[in-house]
Amino acid sequence: MDIAVITYAGLPQMHPLDAPLVPALQALGLDARPVIWDDPAVDWSRVRAAVVRNAWDSHLRRDEFLAWADRVASVTRLFNPADVLRWNTHKGYLKTLEARGLPLTPTVWVPPGGTLDVAATARERGWDAVVLKPAVAAGGLKVFIVRREGWDDASAKVAELAKEGDVMVQPYLRAFETEGERSYIFFNGVFSHAVRRPPTLSTAPRGFAEPHGFTPDDAAEQQVAHDVMEACGGARLLYARVDVATDNAGRTRLQEVEVTEPCLFLPMDAGAPERMAKAVVARL
């Protein structure tokens, strides 16, 4: 096999927003197929390259997934590289990016086993509502939005989450209710396409219930996305998704850099599947 496009048992044929990569690779003459990452029958040494795509249980089995990545990388090409996957599967990487001057949403980090007086922290920082989330998570799992009237309960929730690992406490961005997030997608460090992702609350405006592609027109926001890519290694990454949102003062803030198994919304730009396929070929 030329290219193993990595998925998990819950999506054996991949998610529809990522599946177009397979026929795009096949159109370039490559033997490309979806492969479940923990399938014991796969001989990875007989694969020219493995491209992680829909390994969407990796956050639930992080140690096992990273051990798998190390094994695969020892016998074939793995994208993104195993050290990148290790770095990106714990949101502590955001501390590094913030230290480099990138505009991260303000975050209070609670260590494993730690506690936090959420009410006092919110009052001190002028936050009206907070977001609590574990540093190892995906897909909104164990993410909680807590408003002022629930702050006392929030401290107990932080302590509960901290029993399992590091916890992030951030201000809730009101723009999530109207704008959602913007995702800037890159292949081999080159910008490919952008997607607006829907608000997370029921107050979403009419007609904005699904992700959709858009042409970026905010030069400052585009610069943030490019600066994030450069700080993360740029062309070293086969694929990357930079997620940004507007903070409560109207400024663009980095939310996450997804370089492990992000949805890349390939059908939302006509040329995106071919661009990604050609980016893979360039790595061979």
Short mmCIF file of C-alpha atoms in Angstrom, two decimals:
data_model
loop_
_atom_site.label_atom_id
_atom_site.label_comp_id
_atom_site.label_asym_id
_atom_site.label_seq_id
_atom_site.Cartn_x
_atom_site.Cartn_y
_atom_site.Cartn_z
CA MET A 1 0.00 0.00 0.00
CA ASP A 2 1.22 3.51 -0.79
CA ILE A 3 -0.79 5.60 1.65
CA ALA A 4 -2.63 4.44 4.76
CA VAL A 5 -5.14 7.16 5.60
CA ILE A 6 -5.60 6.70 9.31
CA THR A 7 -9.04 6.49 10.89
CA TYR A 8 -10.56 4.65 13.86
CA ALA A 9 -13.04 1.83 14.33
CA GLY A 10 -15.96 4.23 14.75
CA LEU A 11 -15.41 5.61 11.22
CA PRO A 12 -13.93 2.78 9.15
CA GLN A 13 -14.57 4.64 5.88
CA MET A 14 -13.69 8.07 7.37
CA HIS A 15 -15.83 11.12 8.00
CA PRO A 16 -17.42 12.64 4.87
CA LEU A 17 -15.58 15.93 5.46
CA ASP A 18 -12.21 14.13 5.29
CA ALA A 19 -12.92 11.12 3.05
CA PRO A 20 -12.27 12.98 -0.26
CA LEU A 21 -8.54 12.67 0.41
CA VAL A 22 -8.61 8.98 -0.53
CA PRO A 23 -9.97 9.34 -4.09
CA ALA A 24 -7.79 12.43 -4.59
CA LEU A 25 -4.71 10.33 -3.80
CA GLN A 26 -5.97 7.52 -6.02
CA ALA A 27 -6.43 10.01 -8.87
CA LEU A 28 -2.69 10.69 -8.60
CA GLY A 29 -1.97 7.00 -9.15
CA LEU A 30 -1.45 5.99 -5.52
CA ASP A 31 -2.83 2.97 -3.71
CA ALA A 32 -4.54 4.82 -0.85
CA ARG A 33 -7.00 3.30 1.61
CA PRO A 34 -8.57 4.07 4.99
CA VAL A 35 -6.85 2.05 7.71
CA ILE A 36 -7.90 1.75 11.37
CA TRP A 37 -4.94 2.89 13.45
CA ASP A 38 -5.02 0.07 16.03
CA ASP A 39 -5.76 -2.78 13.61
CA PRO A 40 -3.30 -5.51 14.74
CA ALA A 41 -3.28 -7.10 11.28
CA VAL A 42 -1.55 -4.12 9.61
CA ASP A 43 2.14 -4.47 8.77
CA TRP A 44 3.20 -0.82 8.83
CA SER A 45 6.58 -1.60 7.31
CA ARG A 46 4.75 -2.40 4.05
CA VAL A 47 3.14 1.06 3.89
CA ARG A 48 4.99 3.91 2.17
CA ALA A 49 3.38 6.54 4.39
CA ALA A 50 0.65 6.83 7.02
CA VAL A 51 -1.41 10.03 7.25
CA VAL A 52 -3.35 10.49 10.49
CA ARG A 53 -6.84 11.76 9.78
CA ASN A 54 -9.85 10.47 11.76
CA ALA A 55 -8.18 8.86 14.78
CA TRP A 56 -10.95 10.37 16.86
CA ASP A 57 -10.50 8.18 19.92
CA SER A 58 -6.86 9.20 20.39
CA HIS A 59 -7.66 11.56 23.28
CA LEU A 60 -9.36 8.72 25.14
CA ARG A 61 -6.32 6.46 24.71
CA ARG A 62 -3.52 8.98 24.47
CA ASP A 63 -0.69 6.80 25.81
CA GLU A 64 -1.66 3.91 23.56
CA PHE A 65 -2.02 6.20 20.55
CA LEU A 66 1.39 7.81 21.10
CA ALA A 67 3.05 4.42 21.54
CA TRP A 68 1.45 3.38 18.23
CA ALA A 69 2.76 6.55 16.56
CA ASP A 70 6.29 5.83 17.76
CA ARG A 71 6.12 2.27 16.40
CA VAL A 72 4.77 3.34 13.02
CA ALA A 73 7.29 6.16 12.69
CA SER A 74 10.10 3.67 13.27
CA VAL A 75 9.22 1.70 10.12
CA THR A 76 7.61 4.18 7.72
CA ARG A 77 6.79 7.85 7.20
CA LEU A 78 4.15 9.16 9.59
CA PHE A 79 2.32 12.46 9.16
CA ASN A 80 2.18 14.43 11.17
CA PRO A 81 5.38 13.21 12.88
CA ALA A 82 5.17 11.31 16.16
CA ASP A 83 6.80 14.10 18.19
CA VAL A 84 4.25 16.58 16.80
CA LEU A 85 1.41 14.28 17.82
CA ARG A 86 2.83 13.99 21.33
CA TRP A 87 3.18 17.78 21.58
CA ASN A 88 -0.29 18.52 20.22
CA THR A 89 -2.35 15.95 22.15
CA HIS A 90 -1.91 17.92 25.39
CA LYS A 91 -3.07 21.53 25.24
CA GLY A 92 -0.05 22.61 27.26
CA TYR A 93 1.46 23.43 23.85
CA LEU A 94 -0.61 26.63 24.04
CA LYS A 95 1.64 27.86 26.85
CA THR A 96 4.60 27.67 24.48
CA LEU A 97 2.78 29.61 21.79
CA GLU A 98 1.65 32.26 24.27
CA ALA A 99 5.23 32.66 25.48
CA ARG A 100 6.20 33.39 21.87
CA GLY A 101 3.79 36.32 21.82
CA LEU A 102 0.82 34.74 20.05
CA PRO A 103 -2.62 36.01 21.16
CA LEU A 104 -4.01 33.12 23.20
CA THR A 105 -7.30 33.43 25.08
CA PRO A 106 -6.27 34.17 28.72
CA THR A 107 -5.96 30.87 30.57
CA VAL A 108 -5.53 29.78 34.18
CA TRP A 109 -3.89 26.36 34.36
CA VAL A 110 -4.78 24.01 37.20
CA PRO A 111 -2.32 21.12 37.69
CA PRO A 112 -3.36 17.50 38.27
CA GLY A 113 -4.91 17.18 41.71
CA GLY A 114 -5.16 20.98 42.03
CA THR A 115 -8.01 23.30 42.95
CA LEU A 116 -9.10 26.81 42.01
CA ASP A 117 -11.46 29.35 43.55
CA VAL A 118 -13.28 30.05 40.29
CA ALA A 119 -15.43 32.88 41.72
CA ALA A 120 -12.40 34.76 43.05
CA THR A 121 -10.44 34.21 39.84
CA ALA A 122 -13.32 35.42 37.67
CA ARG A 123 -13.91 38.52 39.79
CA GLU A 124 -10.21 39.36 39.78
CA ARG A 125 -10.02 39.09 36.00
CA GLY A 126 -13.39 40.65 35.19
CA TRP A 127 -14.87 37.51 33.65
CA ASP A 128 -18.68 37.17 33.53
CA ALA A 129 -18.62 33.50 32.56
CA VAL A 130 -15.93 30.85 32.35
CA VAL A 131 -15.07 27.76 30.33
CA LEU A 132 -13.64 24.72 32.10
CA LYS A 133 -11.94 21.99 30.08
CA PRO A 134 -9.31 19.28 30.44
CA ALA A 135 -5.97 19.74 28.70
CA VAL A 136 -6.34 16.33 27.04
CA ALA A 137 -9.69 16.28 25.25
CA ALA A 138 -11.39 16.66 21.89
CA GLY A 139 -14.79 17.30 20.43
CA GLY A 140 -16.05 19.30 23.40
CA LEU A 141 -15.75 16.32 25.74
CA LYS A 142 -15.93 17.42 29.39
CA VAL A 143 -16.06 21.11 28.44
CA PHE A 144 -18.29 23.18 30.72
CA ILE A 145 -19.57 26.75 30.38
CA VAL A 146 -20.32 28.23 33.79
CA ARG A 147 -21.99 31.59 34.35
CA ARG A 148 -21.77 33.78 37.44
CA GLU A 149 -24.58 32.08 39.35
CA GLY A 150 -22.80 28.72 39.06
CA TRP A 151 -19.28 29.73 40.10
CA ASP A 152 -19.40 27.96 43.47
CA ASP A 153 -20.22 24.70 41.72
CA ALA A 154 -17.47 25.46 39.18
CA SER A 155 -14.76 25.14 41.81
CA ALA A 156 -15.97 21.61 42.60
CA LYS A 157 -16.06 20.81 38.87
CA VAL A 158 -12.46 21.99 38.46
CA ALA A 159 -11.35 19.74 41.33
CA GLU A 160 -13.20 16.83 39.73
CA LEU A 161 -11.57 17.37 36.33
CA ALA A 162 -8.15 17.84 37.94
CA LYS A 163 -8.30 14.30 39.34
CA GLU A 164 -7.67 13.15 35.76
CA GLY A 165 -5.07 15.73 34.65
CA ASP A 166 -4.40 19.38 33.88
CA VAL A 167 -7.39 21.71 33.62
CA MET A 168 -7.83 24.98 31.69
CA VAL A 169 -10.04 27.81 32.94
CA GLN A 170 -10.76 30.59 30.44
CA PRO A 171 -13.23 33.44 29.98
CA TYR A 172 -16.25 32.54 27.92
CA LEU A 173 -16.15 34.47 24.64
CA ARG A 174 -19.57 35.91 23.85
CA ALA A 175 -18.75 35.84 20.14
CA PHE A 176 -19.18 32.06 20.26
CA GLU A 177 -22.92 32.77 20.35
CA THR A 178 -22.95 34.77 17.11
CA GLU A 179 -19.76 34.22 15.09
CA GLY A 180 -18.53 30.83 16.18
CA GLU A 181 -14.92 30.11 15.22
CA ARG A 182 -12.85 30.51 12.06
CA SER A 183 -10.53 27.73 10.96
CA TYR A 184 -7.53 28.38 8.69
CA ILE A 185 -6.26 25.19 7.05
CA PHE A 186 -2.72 24.69 5.77
CA PHE A 187 -0.95 21.96 3.79
CA ASN A 188 2.86 21.79 3.96
CA GLY A 189 2.77 25.23 5.59
CA VAL A 190 0.82 26.83 2.73
CA PHE A 191 -2.67 28.24 3.32
CA SER A 192 -5.35 26.19 1.57
CA HIS A 193 -8.82 27.30 2.66
CA ALA A 194 -10.85 28.72 5.53
CA VAL A 195 -14.06 27.61 7.20
CA ARG A 196 -16.50 29.35 9.51
CA ARG A 197 -17.67 26.94 12.18
CA PRO A 198 -21.07 27.40 13.79
CA PRO A 199 -21.81 28.94 17.18
CA THR A 200 -22.04 26.40 19.95
CA LEU A 201 -25.24 27.69 21.55
CA SER A 202 -28.91 27.61 20.55
CA THR A 203 -28.77 31.37 19.90
CA ALA A 204 -27.02 30.72 16.59
CA PRO A 205 -28.32 33.10 13.92
CA ARG A 206 -30.51 31.71 11.16
CA GLY A 207 -28.54 30.23 8.29
CA PHE A 208 -25.39 29.67 10.32
CA ALA A 209 -26.08 26.20 11.64
CA GLU A 210 -23.44 24.38 9.59
CA PRO A 211 -19.74 24.99 8.85
CA HIS A 212 -19.14 26.69 5.53
CA GLY A 213 -16.17 27.91 3.55
CA PHE A 214 -15.38 31.60 3.27
CA THR A 215 -12.81 33.89 1.71
CA PRO A 216 -10.78 35.55 4.49
CA ASP A 217 -10.80 39.35 4.34
CA ASP A 218 -9.34 40.26 7.75
CA ALA A 219 -5.64 40.83 7.12
CA ALA A 220 -4.77 40.98 10.83
CA GLU A 221 -6.53 37.70 11.53
CA GLN A 222 -4.84 36.04 8.57
CA GLN A 223 -1.51 37.22 9.92
CA VAL A 224 -2.28 35.61 13.28
CA ALA A 225 -2.95 32.30 11.52
CA HIS A 226 0.29 32.53 9.54
CA ASP A 227 2.27 33.52 12.64
CA VAL A 228 0.87 30.50 14.47
CA MET A 229 1.88 28.23 11.62
CA GLU A 230 5.43 29.60 11.62
CA ALA A 231 5.69 29.14 15.39
CA CYS A 232 4.52 25.53 15.06
CA GLY A 233 7.02 24.50 12.42
CA GLY A 234 5.35 25.65 9.21
CA ALA A 235 6.24 23.38 6.31
CA ARG A 236 7.27 20.59 8.70
CA LEU A 237 3.56 19.93 9.16
CA LEU A 238 1.74 18.10 6.37
CA TYR A 239 -1.57 19.50 7.61
CA ALA A 240 -2.67 21.98 10.24
CA ARG A 241 -5.84 23.75 11.29
CA VAL A 242 -5.55 27.03 13.17
CA ASP A 243 -8.75 27.89 15.07
CA VAL A 244 -9.40 31.50 16.08
CA ALA A 245 -12.29 33.42 17.63
CA THR A 246 -13.10 36.99 18.65
CA ASP A 247 -12.64 37.85 22.32
CA ASN A 248 -14.91 40.08 24.39
CA ALA A 249 -12.90 43.16 23.42
CA GLY A 250 -13.20 42.43 19.68
CA ARG A 251 -9.69 41.01 19.18
CA THR A 252 -8.72 37.81 17.39
CA ARG A 253 -7.56 35.11 19.80
CA LEU A 254 -6.00 31.74 19.08
CA GLN A 255 -8.18 28.92 20.35
CA GLU A 256 -6.27 25.83 19.27
CA VAL A 257 -3.80 24.51 16.71
CA GLU A 258 -5.05 21.15 15.48
CA VAL A 259 -2.23 19.07 13.99
CA THR A 260 -3.18 15.59 15.20
CA GLU A 261 -6.57 14.55 13.78
CA PRO A 262 -8.55 17.69 12.89
CA CYS A 263 -11.47 17.69 10.51
CA LEU A 264 -10.13 19.56 7.46
CA PHE A 265 -13.49 20.27 5.76
CA LEU A 266 -12.18 19.17 2.37
CA PRO A 267 -15.51 19.35 0.46
CA MET A 268 -15.89 23.03 1.41
CA ASP A 269 -13.27 24.12 -1.10
CA ALA A 270 -13.29 22.53 -4.55
CA GLY A 271 -9.51 22.36 -4.81
CA ALA A 272 -8.75 21.27 -1.25
CA PRO A 273 -8.72 17.47 -1.74
CA GLU A 274 -6.28 17.72 -4.66
CA ARG A 275 -4.11 20.24 -2.81
CA MET A 276 -3.83 17.93 0.17
CA ALA A 277 -3.15 14.90 -2.03
CA LYS A 278 -0.35 16.77 -3.81
CA ALA A 279 1.04 17.82 -0.42
CA VAL A 280 1.22 14.14 0.55
CA VAL A 281 2.95 13.24 -2.73
CA ALA A 282 5.51 15.95 -2.11
CA ARG A 283 6.48 14.11 1.07
CA LEU A 284 7.17 10.77 -0.61
#
